[in-house]
Short mmCIF file of C-alpha atoms in Angstrom, two decimals:
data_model
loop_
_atom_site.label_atom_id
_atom_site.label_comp_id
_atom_site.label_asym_id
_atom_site.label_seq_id
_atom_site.Cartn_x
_atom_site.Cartn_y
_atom_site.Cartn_z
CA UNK H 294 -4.94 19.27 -14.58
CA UNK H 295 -1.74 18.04 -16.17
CA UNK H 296 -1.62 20.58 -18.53
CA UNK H 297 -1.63 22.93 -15.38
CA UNK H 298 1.20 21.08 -13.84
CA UNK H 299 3.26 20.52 -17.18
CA UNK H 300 3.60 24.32 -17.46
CA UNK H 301 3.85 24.83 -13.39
CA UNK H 302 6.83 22.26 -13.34
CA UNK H 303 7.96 22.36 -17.13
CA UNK H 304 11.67 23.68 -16.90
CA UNK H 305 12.44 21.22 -13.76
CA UNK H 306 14.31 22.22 -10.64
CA UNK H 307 17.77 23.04 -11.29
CA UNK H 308 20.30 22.21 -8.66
CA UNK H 309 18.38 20.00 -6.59
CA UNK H 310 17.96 16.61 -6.78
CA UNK H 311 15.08 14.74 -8.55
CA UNK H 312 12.77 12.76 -5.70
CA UNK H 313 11.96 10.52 -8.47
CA UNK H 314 14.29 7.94 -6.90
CA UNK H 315 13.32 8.01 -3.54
CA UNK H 316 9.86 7.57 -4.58
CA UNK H 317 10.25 4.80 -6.93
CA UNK H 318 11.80 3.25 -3.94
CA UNK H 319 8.98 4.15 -1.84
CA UNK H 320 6.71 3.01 -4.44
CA UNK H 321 8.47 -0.55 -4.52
CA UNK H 322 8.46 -0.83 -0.16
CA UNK H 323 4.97 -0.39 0.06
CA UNK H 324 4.22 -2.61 -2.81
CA UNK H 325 6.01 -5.46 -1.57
CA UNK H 326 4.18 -4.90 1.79
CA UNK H 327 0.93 -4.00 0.38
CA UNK H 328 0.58 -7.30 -1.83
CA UNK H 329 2.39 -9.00 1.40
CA UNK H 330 -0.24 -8.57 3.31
CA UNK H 331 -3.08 -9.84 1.33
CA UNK H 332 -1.11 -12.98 0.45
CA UNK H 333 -0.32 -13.63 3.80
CA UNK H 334 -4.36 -12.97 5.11
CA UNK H 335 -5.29 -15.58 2.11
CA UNK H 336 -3.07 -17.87 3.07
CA UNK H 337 -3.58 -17.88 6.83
CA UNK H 338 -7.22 -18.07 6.07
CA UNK H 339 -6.78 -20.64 3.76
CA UNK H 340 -4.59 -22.95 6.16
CA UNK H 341 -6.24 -22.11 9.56
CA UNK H 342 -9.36 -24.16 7.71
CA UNK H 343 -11.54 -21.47 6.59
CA UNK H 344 -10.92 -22.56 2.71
CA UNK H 345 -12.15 -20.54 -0.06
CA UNK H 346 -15.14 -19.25 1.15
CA UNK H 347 -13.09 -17.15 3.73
CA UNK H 348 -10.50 -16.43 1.44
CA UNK H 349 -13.98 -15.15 -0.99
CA UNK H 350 -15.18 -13.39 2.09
CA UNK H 351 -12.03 -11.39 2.65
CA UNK H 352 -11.70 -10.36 -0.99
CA UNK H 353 -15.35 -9.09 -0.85
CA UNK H 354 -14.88 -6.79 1.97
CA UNK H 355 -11.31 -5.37 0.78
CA UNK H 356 -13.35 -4.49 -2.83
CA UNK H 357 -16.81 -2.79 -0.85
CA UNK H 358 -14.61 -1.01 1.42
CA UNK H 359 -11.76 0.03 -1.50
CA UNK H 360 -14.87 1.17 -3.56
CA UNK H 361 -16.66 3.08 -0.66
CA UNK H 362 -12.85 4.80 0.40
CA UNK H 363 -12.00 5.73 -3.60
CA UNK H 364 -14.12 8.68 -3.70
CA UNK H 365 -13.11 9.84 -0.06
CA UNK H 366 -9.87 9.28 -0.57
CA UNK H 367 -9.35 11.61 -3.65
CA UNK H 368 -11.16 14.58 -1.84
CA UNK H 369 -8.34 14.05 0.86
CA UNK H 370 -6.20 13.90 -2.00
CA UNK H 371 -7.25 17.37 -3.12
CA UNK H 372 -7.91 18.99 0.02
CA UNK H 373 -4.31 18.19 1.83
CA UNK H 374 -1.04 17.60 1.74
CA UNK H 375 -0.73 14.54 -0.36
CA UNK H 376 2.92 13.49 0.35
CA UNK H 377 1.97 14.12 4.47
CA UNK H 378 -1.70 12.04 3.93
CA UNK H 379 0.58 9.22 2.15
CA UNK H 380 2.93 9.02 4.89
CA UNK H 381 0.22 9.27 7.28
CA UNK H 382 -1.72 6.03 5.13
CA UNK H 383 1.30 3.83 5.37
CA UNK H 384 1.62 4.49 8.90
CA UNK H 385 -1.76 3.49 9.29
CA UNK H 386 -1.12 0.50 7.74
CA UNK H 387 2.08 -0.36 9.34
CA UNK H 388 -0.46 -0.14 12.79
CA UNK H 389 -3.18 -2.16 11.46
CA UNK H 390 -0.75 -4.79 10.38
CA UNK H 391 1.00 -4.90 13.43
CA UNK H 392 -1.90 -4.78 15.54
CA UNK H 393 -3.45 -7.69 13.06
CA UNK H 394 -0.10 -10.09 14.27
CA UNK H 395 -0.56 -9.29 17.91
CA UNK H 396 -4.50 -9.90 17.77
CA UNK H 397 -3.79 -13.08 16.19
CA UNK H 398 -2.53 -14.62 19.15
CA UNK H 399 -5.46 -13.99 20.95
CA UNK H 400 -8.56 -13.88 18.94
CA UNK H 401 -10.29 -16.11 16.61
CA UNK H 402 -8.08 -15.60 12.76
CA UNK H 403 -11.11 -15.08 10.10
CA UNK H 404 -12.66 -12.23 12.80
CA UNK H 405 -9.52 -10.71 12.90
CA UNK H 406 -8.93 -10.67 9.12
CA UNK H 407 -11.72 -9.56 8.39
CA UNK H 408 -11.69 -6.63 10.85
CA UNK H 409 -8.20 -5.70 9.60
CA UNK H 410 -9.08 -6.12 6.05
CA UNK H 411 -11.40 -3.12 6.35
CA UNK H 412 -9.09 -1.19 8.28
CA UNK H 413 -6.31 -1.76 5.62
CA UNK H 414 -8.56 -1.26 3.02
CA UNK H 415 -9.07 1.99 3.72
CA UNK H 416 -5.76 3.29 4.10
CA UNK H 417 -4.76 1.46 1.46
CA UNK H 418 -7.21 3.30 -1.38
CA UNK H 419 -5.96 6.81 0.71
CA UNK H 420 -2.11 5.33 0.45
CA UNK H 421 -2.75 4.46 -3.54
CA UNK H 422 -4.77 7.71 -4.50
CA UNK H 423 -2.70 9.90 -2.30
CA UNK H 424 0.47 8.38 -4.38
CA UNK H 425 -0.89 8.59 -7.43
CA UNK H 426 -1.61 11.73 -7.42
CA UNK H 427 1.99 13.19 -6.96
CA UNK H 428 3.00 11.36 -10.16
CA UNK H 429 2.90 14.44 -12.19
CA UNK H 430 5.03 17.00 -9.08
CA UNK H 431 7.34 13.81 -8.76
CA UNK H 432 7.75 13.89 -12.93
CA UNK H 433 9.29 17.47 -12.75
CA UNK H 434 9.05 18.21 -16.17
CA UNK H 435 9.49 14.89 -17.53
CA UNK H 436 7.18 13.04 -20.08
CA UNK H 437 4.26 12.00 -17.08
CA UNK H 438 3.14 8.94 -19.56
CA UNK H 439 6.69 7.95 -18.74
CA UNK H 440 6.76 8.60 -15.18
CA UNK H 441 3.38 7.18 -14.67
CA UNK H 442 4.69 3.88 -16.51
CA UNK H 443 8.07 3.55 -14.69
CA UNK H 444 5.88 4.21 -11.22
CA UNK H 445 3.31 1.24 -12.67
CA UNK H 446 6.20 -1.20 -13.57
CA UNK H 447 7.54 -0.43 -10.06
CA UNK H 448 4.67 -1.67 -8.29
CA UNK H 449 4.36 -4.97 -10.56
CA UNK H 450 7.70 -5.73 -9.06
CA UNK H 451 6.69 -5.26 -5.74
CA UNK H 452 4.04 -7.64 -6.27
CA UNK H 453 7.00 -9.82 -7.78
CA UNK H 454 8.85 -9.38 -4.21
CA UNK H 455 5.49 -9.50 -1.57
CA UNK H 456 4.80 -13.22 -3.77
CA UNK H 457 9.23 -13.97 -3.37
CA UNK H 458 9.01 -12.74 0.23
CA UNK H 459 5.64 -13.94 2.14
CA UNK H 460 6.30 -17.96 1.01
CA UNK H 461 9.19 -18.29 3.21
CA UNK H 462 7.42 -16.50 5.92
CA UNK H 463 4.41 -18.23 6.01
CA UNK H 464 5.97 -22.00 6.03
CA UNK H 465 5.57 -23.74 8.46
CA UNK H 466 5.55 -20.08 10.93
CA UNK H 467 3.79 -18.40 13.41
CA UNK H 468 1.17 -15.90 11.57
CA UNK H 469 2.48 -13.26 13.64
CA UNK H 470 6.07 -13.77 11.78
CA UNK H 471 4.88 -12.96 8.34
CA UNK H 472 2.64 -9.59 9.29
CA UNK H 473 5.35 -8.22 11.73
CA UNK H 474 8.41 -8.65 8.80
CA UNK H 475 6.09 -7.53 6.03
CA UNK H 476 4.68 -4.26 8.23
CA UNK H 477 8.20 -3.01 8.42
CA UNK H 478 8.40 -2.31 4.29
CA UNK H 479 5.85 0.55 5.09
CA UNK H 480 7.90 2.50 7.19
CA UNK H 481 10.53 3.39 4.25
CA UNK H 482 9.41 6.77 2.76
CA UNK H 483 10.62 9.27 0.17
CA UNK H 484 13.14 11.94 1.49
CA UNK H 485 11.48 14.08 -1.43
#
């Protein structure tokens, strides 16, 4: 398949601009609120008393339901519109987090998580594989081992920011403070 997109996109676009940018930047929002969220659902779990074996519990559903959703997700992938099915993935999450902070207030937290952890999960693999996959358009002719590297290191940043940016939220706060801020990263999308 990249072979088929190298010589579909070789020569670039001339006179427009390159949505590389705007999807780095894209890349680097829903990183930051991607990794934001998990670190904020371990933490909460850890201090509302449910220790590791919550915190164990959580991580065991996000991995059954990213590895049921990987294989779904890339026949969406293939089958639509993968910048629309991206946009439509971070939406989703930008629901189920805000819908996780209001729920909090009412419900008991490790139901909650757990609940939204599936939910998230989901979109989450579509959001990643959906992404992914319009590496090689977004590369317009340039070296994809590049592109796919400079869209990797992007992300590890993110994760660098979500770590920088959910301490100070989570200290001494309301859990609804932390999901509400960190929801808002997802609704920054590429123009391209």
């Amino acid at each position: 398949m990249s072979n088929l997109v190298r010589v579909h996109h070789g020569k670039g676009r001339a006179g427009r601009s390159s949505p590389c940018l705007g999807f780095l930047a894209s890349t680097l929002s829903a990183a930051v609120a991607r990794n934001g969220y998990y670190i904020a659902s371990a933490w909460i779990l850890v201090e509302r008393g449910h220790g590791t074996a919550g915190v164990a519990t959580f991580l065991a559903i996000v991995s059954v339901v990213e590895f049921i959703a990987s294989p779904l997700a890339g026949v969406a992938a293939d089958r639509f519109d993968r910048r629309c099915l991206n946009v439509a993935a971070d939406l989703s999450r930008f629901l189920v987090m805000l819908a996780t902070a209001c729920a909090l207030l009412y419900m008991d937290v490790f139901v909650i998580i757990c609940l939204s952890a599936a939910l998230f999960s989901f979109c989450d693999r579509v959001a990643l594989t959906s992404s992914q996959s319009m590496i090689p358009v977004i590369a317009d002719g340039r070296d994809l081992v590049a592109s796919n590297s400079a869209v990797f290191f992007v992300m590890q940043v993110g994760n660098l920011g979500a770590a920088l940016l959910a301490g100070p939220l989570l200290h001494d706060r309301s859990p609804v403070l932390p999901f509400t801020v960190i929801a808002a990263f997802f609704c920054f999308h590429r123009a391209a």
